[in-house]
Coordinates of C-alpha atoms in Angstrom, one line a residue:
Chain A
X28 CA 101.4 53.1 97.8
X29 CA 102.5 49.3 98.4
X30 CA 104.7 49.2 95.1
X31 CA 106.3 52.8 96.5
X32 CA 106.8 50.9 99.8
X33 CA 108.0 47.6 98.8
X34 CA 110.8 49.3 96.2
X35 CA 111.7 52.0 98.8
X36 CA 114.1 50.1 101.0
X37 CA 115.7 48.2 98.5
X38 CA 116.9 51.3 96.9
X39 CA 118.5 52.4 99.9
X40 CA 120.2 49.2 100.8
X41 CA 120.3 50.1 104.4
X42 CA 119.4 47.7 106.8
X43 CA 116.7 49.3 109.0
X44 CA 115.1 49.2 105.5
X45 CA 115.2 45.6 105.2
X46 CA 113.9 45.6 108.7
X47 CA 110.7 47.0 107.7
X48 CA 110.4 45.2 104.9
X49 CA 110.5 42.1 106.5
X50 CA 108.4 43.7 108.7
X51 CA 105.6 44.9 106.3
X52 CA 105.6 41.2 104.8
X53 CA 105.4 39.5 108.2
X54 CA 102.6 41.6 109.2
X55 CA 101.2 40.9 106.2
X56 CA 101.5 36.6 106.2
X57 CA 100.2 37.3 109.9
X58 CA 97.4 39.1 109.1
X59 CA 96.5 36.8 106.2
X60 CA 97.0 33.0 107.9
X61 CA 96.5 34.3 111.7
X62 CA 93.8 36.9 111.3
X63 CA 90.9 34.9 112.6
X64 CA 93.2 33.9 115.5
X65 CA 93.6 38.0 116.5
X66 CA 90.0 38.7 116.1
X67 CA 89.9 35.5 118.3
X68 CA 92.4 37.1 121.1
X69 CA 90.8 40.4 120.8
X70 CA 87.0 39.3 121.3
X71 CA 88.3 36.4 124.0
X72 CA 90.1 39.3 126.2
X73 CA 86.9 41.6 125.8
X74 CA 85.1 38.5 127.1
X75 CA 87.2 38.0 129.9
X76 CA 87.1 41.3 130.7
X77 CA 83.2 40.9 131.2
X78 CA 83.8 37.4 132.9
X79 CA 85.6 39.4 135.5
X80 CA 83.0 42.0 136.2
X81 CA 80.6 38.6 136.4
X82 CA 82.5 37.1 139.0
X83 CA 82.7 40.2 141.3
X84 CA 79.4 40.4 140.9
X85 CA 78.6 37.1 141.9
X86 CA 81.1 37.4 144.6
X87 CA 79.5 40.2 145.9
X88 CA 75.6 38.1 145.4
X89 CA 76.7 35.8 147.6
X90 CA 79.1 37.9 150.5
X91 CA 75.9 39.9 150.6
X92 CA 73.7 37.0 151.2
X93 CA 76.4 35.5 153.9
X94 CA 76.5 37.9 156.0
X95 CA 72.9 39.6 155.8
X96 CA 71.6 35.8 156.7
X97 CA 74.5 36.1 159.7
X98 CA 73.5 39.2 160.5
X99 CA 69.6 37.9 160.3
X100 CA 70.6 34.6 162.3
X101 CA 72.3 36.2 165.3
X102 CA 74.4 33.8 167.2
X103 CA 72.9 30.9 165.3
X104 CA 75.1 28.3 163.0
X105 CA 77.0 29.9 159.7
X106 CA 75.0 30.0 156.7
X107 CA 77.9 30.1 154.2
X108 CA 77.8 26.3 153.5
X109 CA 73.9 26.0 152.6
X110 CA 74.4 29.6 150.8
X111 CA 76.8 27.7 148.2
X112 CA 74.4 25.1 148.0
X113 CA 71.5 27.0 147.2
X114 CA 73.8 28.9 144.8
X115 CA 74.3 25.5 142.6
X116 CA 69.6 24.8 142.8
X117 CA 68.4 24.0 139.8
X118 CA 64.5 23.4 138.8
X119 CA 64.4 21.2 136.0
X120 CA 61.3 22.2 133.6
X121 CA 58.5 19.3 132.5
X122 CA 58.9 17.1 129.9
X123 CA 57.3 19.1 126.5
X124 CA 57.3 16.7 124.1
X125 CA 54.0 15.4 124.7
X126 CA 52.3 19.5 125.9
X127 CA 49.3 17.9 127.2
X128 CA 49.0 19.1 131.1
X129 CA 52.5 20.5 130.6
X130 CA 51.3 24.1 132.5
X131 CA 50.2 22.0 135.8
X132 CA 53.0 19.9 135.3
X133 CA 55.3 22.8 135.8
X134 CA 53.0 24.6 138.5
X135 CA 53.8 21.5 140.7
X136 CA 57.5 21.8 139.9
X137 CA 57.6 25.8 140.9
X138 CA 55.5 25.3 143.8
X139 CA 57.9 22.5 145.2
X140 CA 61.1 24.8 143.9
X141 CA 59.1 27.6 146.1
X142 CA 58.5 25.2 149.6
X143 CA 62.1 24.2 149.2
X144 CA 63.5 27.7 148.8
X145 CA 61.2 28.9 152.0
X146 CA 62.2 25.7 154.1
X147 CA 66.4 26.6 153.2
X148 CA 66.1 29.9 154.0
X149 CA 63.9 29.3 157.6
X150 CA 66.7 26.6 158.0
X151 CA 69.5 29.6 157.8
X152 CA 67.4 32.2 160.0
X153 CA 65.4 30.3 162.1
X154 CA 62.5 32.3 163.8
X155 CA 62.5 35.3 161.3
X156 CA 59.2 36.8 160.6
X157 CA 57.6 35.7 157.2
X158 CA 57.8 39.2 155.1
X159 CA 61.5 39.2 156.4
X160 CA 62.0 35.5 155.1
X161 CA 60.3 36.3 151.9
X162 CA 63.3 39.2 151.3
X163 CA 66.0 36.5 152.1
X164 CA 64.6 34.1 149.7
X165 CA 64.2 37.0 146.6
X166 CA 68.1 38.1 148.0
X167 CA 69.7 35.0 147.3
X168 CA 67.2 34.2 144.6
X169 CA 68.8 37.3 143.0
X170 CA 72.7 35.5 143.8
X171 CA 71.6 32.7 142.5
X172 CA 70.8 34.2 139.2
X173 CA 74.2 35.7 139.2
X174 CA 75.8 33.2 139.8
X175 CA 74.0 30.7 136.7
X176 CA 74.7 33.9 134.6
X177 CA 78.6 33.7 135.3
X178 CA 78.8 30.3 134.9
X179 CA 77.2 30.2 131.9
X180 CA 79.4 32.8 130.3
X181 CA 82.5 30.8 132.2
X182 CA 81.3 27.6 129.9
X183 CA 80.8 29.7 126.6
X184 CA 84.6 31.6 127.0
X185 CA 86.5 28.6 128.2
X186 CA 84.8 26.3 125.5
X187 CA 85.4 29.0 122.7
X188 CA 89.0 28.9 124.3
X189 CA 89.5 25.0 123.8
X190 CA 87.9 24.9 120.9
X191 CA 89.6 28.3 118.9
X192 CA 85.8 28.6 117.8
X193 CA 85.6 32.6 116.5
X194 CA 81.4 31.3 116.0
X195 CA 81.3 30.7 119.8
X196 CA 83.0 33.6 120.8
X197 CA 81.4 35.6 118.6
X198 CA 78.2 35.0 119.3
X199 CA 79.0 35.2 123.0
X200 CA 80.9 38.7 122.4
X201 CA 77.3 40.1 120.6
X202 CA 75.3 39.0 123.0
X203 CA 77.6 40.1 125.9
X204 CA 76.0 43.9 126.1
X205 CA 72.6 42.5 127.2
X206 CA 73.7 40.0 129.4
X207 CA 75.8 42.5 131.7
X208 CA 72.9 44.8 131.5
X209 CA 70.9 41.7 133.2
X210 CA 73.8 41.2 135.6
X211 CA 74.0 44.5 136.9
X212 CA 70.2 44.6 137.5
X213 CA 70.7 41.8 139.3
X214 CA 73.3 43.2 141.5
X215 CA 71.5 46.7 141.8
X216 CA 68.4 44.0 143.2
X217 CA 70.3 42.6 146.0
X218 CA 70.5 45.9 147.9
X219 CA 66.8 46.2 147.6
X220 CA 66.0 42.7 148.3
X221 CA 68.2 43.1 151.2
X222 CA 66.6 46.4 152.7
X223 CA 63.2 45.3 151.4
X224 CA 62.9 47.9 149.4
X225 CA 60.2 48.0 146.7
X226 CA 61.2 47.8 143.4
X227 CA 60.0 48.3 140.0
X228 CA 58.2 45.3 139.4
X229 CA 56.0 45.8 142.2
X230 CA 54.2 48.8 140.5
X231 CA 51.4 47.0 139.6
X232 CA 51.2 46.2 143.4
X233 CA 51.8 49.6 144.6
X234 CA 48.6 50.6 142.0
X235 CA 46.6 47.8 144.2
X236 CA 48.2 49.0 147.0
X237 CA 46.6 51.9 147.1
X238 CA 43.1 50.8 145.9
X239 CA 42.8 48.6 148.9
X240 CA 44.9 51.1 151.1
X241 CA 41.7 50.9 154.3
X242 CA 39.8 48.1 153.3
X243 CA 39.2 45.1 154.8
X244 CA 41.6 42.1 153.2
X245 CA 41.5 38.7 153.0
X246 CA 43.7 35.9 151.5
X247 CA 42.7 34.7 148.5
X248 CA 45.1 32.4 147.0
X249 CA 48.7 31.3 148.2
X250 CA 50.7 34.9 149.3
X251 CA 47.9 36.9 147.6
X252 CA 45.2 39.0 149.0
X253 CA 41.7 40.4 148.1
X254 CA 39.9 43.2 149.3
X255 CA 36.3 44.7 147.9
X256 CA 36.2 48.1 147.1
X257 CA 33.2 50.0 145.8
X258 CA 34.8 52.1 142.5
X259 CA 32.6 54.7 140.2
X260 CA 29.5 52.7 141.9
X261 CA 30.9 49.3 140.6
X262 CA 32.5 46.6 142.6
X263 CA 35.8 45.9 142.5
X264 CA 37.8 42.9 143.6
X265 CA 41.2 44.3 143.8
X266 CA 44.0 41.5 144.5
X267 CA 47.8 41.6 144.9
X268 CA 50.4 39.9 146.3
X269 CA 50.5 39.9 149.8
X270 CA 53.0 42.8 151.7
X271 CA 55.6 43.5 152.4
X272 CA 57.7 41.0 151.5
X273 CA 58.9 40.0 148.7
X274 CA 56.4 37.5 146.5
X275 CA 54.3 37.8 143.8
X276 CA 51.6 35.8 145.1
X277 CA 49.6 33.6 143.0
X278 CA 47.3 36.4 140.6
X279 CA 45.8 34.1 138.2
X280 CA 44.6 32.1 140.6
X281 CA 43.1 34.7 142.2
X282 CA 41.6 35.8 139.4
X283 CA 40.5 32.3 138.5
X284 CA 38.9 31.8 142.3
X285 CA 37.0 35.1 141.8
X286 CA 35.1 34.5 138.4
X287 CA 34.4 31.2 139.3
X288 CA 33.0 32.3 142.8
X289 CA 30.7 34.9 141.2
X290 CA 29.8 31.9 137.9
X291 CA 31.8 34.6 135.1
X292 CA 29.5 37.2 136.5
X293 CA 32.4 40.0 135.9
X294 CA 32.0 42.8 133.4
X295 CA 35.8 43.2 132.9
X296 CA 39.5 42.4 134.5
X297 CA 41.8 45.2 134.4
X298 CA 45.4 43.5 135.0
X299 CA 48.2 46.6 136.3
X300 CA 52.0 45.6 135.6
X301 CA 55.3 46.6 135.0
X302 CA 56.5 45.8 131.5
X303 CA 59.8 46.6 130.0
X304 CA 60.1 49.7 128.1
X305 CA 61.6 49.6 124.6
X306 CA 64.4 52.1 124.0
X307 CA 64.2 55.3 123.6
X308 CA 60.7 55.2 125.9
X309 CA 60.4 57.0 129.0
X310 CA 60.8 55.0 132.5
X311 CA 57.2 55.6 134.1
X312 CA 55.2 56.1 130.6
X313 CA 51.7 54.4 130.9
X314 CA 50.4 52.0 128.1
X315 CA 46.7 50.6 127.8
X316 CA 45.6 47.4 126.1
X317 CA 44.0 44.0 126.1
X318 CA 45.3 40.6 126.9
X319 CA 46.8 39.2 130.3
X320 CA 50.2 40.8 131.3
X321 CA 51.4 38.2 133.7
X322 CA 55.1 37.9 133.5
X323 CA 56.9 35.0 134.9
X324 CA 56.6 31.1 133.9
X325 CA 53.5 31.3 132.4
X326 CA 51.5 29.3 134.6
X327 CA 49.2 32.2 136.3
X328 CA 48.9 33.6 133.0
X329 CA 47.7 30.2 131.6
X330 CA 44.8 30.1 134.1
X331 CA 43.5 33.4 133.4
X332 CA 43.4 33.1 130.2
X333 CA 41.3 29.6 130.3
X334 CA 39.1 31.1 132.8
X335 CA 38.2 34.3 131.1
X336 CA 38.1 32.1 127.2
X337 CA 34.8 30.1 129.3
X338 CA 33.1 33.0 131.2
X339 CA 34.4 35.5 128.2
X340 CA 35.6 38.1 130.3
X341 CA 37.3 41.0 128.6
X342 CA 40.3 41.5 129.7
X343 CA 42.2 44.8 129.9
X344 CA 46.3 46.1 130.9
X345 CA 47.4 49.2 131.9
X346 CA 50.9 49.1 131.7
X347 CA 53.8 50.8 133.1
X348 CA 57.2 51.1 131.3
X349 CA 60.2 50.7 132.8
X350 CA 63.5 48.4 132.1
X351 CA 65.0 46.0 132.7
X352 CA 67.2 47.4 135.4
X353 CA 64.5 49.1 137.1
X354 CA 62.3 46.7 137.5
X355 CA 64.5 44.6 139.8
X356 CA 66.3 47.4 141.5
X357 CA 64.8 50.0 144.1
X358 CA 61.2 52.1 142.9
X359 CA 62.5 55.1 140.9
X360 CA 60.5 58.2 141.1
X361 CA 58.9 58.1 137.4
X362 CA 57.7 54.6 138.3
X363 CA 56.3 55.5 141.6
X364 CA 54.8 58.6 140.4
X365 CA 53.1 56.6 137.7
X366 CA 50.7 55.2 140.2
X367 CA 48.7 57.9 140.1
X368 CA 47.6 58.3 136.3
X369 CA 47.0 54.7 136.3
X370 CA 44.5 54.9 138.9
X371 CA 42.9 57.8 137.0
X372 CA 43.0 55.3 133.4
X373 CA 41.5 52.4 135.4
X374 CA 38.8 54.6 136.8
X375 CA 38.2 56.3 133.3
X376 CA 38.8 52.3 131.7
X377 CA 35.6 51.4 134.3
X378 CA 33.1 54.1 133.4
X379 CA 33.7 53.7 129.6
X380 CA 33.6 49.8 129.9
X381 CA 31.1 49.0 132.7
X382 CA 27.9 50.0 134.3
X383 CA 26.9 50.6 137.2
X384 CA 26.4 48.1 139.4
X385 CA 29.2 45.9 137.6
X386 CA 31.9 43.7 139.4
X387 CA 35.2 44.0 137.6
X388 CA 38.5 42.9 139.1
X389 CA 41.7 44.6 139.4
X390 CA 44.8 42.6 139.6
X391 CA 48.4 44.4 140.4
X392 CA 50.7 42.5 139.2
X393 CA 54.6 42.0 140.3
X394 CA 56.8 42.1 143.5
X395 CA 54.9 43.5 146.2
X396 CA 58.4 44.1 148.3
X397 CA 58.1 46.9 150.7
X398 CA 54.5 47.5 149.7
X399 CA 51.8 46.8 152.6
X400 CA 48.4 47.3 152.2
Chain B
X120 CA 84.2 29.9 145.9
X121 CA 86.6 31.7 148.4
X122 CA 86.9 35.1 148.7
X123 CA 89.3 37.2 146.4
X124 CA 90.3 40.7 145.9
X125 CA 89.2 43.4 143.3
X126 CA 89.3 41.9 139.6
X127 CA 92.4 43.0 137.7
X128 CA 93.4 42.2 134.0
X129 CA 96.5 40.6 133.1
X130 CA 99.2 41.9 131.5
X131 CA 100.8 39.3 129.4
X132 CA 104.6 38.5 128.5
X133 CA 103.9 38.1 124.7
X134 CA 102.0 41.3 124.8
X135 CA 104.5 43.2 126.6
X136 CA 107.1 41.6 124.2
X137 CA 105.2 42.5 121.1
X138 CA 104.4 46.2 123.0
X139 CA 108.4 46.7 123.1
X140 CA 109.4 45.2 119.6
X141 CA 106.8 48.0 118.4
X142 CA 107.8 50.9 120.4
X143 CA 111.6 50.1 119.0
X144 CA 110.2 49.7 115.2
X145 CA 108.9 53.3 115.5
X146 CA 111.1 55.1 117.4
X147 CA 113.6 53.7 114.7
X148 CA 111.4 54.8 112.1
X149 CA 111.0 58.4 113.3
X150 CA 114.7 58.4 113.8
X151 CA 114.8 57.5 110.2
X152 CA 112.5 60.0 109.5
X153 CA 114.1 63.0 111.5
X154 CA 117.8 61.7 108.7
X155 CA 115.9 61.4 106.1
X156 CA 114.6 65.0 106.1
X157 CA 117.7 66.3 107.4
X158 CA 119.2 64.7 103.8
X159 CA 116.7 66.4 101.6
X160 CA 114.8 63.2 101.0
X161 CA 110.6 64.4 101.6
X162 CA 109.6 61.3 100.2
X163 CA 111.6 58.6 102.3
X164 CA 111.1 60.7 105.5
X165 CA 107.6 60.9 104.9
X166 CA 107.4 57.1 104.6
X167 CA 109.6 56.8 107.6
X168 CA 107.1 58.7 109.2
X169 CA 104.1 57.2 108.6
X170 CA 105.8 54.1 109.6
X171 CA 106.7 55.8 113.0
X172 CA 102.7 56.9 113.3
X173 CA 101.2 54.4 112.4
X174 CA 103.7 52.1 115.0
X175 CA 103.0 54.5 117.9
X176 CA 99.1 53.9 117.1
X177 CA 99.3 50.5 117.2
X178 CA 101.2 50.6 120.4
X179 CA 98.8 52.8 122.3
X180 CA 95.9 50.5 121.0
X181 CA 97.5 47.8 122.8
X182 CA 98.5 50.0 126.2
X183 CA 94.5 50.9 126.2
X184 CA 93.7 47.1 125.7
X185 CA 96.0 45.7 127.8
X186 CA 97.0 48.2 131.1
X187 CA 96.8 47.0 134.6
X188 CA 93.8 48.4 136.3
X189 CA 91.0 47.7 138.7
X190 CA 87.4 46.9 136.8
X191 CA 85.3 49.5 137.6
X192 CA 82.6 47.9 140.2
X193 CA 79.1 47.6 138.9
X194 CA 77.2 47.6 141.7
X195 CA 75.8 51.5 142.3
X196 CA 74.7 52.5 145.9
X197 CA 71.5 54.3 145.6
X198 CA 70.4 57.0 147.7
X199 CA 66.5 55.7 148.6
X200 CA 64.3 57.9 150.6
X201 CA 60.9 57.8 152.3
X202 CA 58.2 60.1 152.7
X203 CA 56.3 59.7 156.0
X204 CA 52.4 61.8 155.3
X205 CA 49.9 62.7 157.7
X206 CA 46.9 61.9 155.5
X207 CA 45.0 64.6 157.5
X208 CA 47.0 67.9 157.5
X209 CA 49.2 66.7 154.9
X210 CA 52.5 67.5 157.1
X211 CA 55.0 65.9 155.3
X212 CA 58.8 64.5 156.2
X213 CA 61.3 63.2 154.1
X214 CA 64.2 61.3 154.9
X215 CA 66.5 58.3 153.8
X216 CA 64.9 55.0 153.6
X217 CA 65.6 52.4 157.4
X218 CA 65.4 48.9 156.9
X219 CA 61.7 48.1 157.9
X220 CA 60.3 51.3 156.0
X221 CA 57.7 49.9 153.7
X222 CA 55.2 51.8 151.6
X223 CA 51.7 52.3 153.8
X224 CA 53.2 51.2 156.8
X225 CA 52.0 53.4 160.0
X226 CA 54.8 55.5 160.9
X227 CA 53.7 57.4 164.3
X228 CA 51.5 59.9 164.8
X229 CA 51.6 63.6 163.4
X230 CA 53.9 66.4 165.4
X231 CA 51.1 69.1 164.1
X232 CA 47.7 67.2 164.2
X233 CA 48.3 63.8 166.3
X234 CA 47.1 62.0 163.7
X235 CA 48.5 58.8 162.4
X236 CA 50.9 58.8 159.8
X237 CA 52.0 56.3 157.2
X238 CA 54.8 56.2 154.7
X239 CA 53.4 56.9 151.6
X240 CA 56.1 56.2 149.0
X241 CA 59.8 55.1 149.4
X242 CA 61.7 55.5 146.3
X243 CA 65.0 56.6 144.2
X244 CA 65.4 59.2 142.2
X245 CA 67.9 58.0 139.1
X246 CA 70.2 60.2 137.5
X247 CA 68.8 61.9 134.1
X248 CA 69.6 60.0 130.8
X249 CA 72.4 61.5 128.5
X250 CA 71.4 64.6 126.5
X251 CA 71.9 62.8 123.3
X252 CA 69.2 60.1 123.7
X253 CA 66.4 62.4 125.0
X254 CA 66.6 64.4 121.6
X255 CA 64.9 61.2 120.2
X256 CA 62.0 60.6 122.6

């Protein structure tokens, strides 16, 4: 074919010939000494397309947060300047070059972050009621995330831009699919977190929920709470974050405080989450297991897991799948109606695994937003 | 951080420069073509038109990539609703979730029994994934 071409015009001697000729070889030289620079353009404008989608989004985080915290706030001073400064928070992890303490070490860092992000947000709505305050702080916790998310990409594209790097932008174009997917969920969460709507995270909370659901409860551990409920004739300390608004408590240690109170005397822990669903799997599916499903920094999970390695507590999961998505935007059906079978697998989980007599704990893990109990 | 309106994409000069020189390459070409064919001459009008093709290709590629349009906003509104139960008769009402509904709150007392009532679940129901992936599950 290319000999065919590259003779054809010559033989006619006409000059749109030539034309295309010149054409064919120019396209050619381009694609040979500029073709890294078009896969360049190509993947920079597909990146900039995102970066616009991430920037309306974080727009919208923080519009949403302005004037929810106006309408909150009544009459009271505008929010929008301590909005943009929250927006720019950072926590700065421990030093992990030496790991010794390093889990208490960052405990202390999140539970400053935490005071400070309560104190901002009573500063902006003065006199709101705690659950109500709580949503606020998850709200702009939610803007805040889009907004590190969209500056991040910003860096990546304007460096790969500077720098004509095809490596950065490639790698940046790759990983583009899951970082909008994150993005969005983020944006889908600050409806909910605005409302106070549960969400998917919270259906290890919603399982609790319902355990404790007429039972006397009392606080256990910062924003969690504990209530004793007598199960298949076994007792069972069932904890959770404390409702309705939007925390996830302190579960470990909870957990922690518990077998330590009764000196390890606990035949088993059953810990209820949310855990993201691979692909492919079912939103609301129901998985079983061992080992402590405590998402977050790590820290809560730390301390059960020391506390149940000295008493050696077994420690069981029941799972429920969901993704990413759901589990920061509003309860979907499959989720909610997954409550139910996991009650029936923890009650099934206690007869097999206990007698009676027993005291086990049951921990429901996750955002307890717009879940009471 | 001020306020803007909807993102748009930008349609570049170069592009638009490089969109035209295209579009005049194949229109030539097809004009080509169209003599070519005319004269008897299957091979050269065949090449012609290829050339013509594979120009109008290129050029819609580049419309696709680079038209003028608003991005398509990512943020879904999702219908919520709460069910309110009387845990007694099991009366049951349904309606769109209110800002201060929260899953076992009290919520009045039953219109059939008097008793009290709590909302029981507030939640969305998502739309159904596409055919193609629940062939696999």
């Amino acid at each position: 074919m290319i000999p065919q071409v590259s003779q054809f015009p010559t033989g006619q001697g006409d000059v749109f010939g030539w034309i295309l000729q010149i054409a064919w070889l120019v396209l050619i030289l381009a694609t040979f000494i500029y073709g890294q620079r078009i896969q360049l353009t190509l993947m920079l404008r597909e990146v900039e397309s995102s970066l616009f989608r991430l920037k309306f989004m974080r727009d919208e985080g923080r519009k949403t947060s302005i004037s929810t915290l106006k309408e909150l706030g009544g009459s009271e001073a505008d929010p929008t300047s301590r909005v943009d400064r929250f927006l720019e928070y950072v926590a700065i992890p421990p030093v992990n070059l030496d790991p010794s303490g390093v889990i208490w070490r960052l405990e202390h860092i999140l539970d400053v972050r935490d005071v400070r992000f309560e104190d901002e947000v009573s500063l902006m709505v003065p006199g709101v009621e705690k659950a109500q305050r709580n949503n606020m702080e998850n709200m702009l916790e939610a803007a805040l995330a889009l907004n590190i998310i969209y500056k991040v990409i910003r860096h990546f594209y304007v460096l790969g831009k500077k720098t004509k790097s095809l490596y950065i932008v490639m790698q940046l174009q790759m990983l583009l699919p899951l970082i909008m997917r994150e993005a969005e969920a983020f944006a889908d969460a600050l409806q909910a977190f605005k409302l106070g709507q549960p969400i998917g995270d919270g259906a290890g909370a919603l399982v609790a929920a319902k355990l404790i659901h007429g039972h006397k409860t009392r606080k256990i551990a910062k924003d969690t709470v504990m209530a004793k409920v007598s199960m298949e004739g076994r007792t069972a300390y069932v904890l959770k974050a404390e409702g309705p608004g939007g925390n996830v408590g302190k579960p470990g240690e909870a957990i922690k405080q518990i077998i330590e109170k009764t000196k390890g005397k606990i035949a088993t822990a059953i810990i209820v989450d949310a855990a993201q669903k691979l692909e492919g799997e079912k939103p609301g599916e129901v998985a079983e297991g061992v080992g402590v499903a405590i998402g977050g920094p790590q820290v809560e999970k730390y301390k059960v897991e020391e506390t149940v390695l000295k008493y050696k507590v077994p420690v069981n999961v029941v799972l429920i799948k969901e993704d990413i998505g759901d589990a920061v935007s509003s309860l979907r059906k499959e989720v909610f109606d997954a409550a139910e079978p996991v009650i029936e697998r923890i009650k099934r989980l206690i007869l097999e695994r206990t007698k009676k007599g027993d005291s086990i704990i049951i921990a429901g893990v996750g955002n307890t937003i717009g879940i009471g109990q | 951080m001020s306020e803007k309106r909807p993102p748009t994409r930008r349609f570049s000069t170069i592009m638009f420069i490089i969109i035209l020189v295209a579009l005049g390459l194949s229109i030539a070409a097809f004009y080509q073509a169209i003599f070519a064919f005319a004269n008897q001459e299957f091979a050269t009008g065949s090449y012609f038109a290829l050339i013509g093709i594979m120009g109008l290709t290129f050029l819609t590629y580049l419309l696709i990539q680079t038209r003028r349009k608003t991005l398509k906003l990512p943020i879904h509104a999702q219908r919520v609703a709460t069910t309110i139960l009387c845990q007694k008769c099991g009366f049951k009402n349904i309606r769109d979730f209110q800002r201060g509904d929260y899953i076992l709150r009290e919520a009045g007392e039953c219109p059939k029994c008097n008793e009290k009532m709590i909302i029981n679940s507030v939640y969305r129901e998502a739309k159904e994934e596409k055919k193609g992936t629940q062939k696999l599950s």
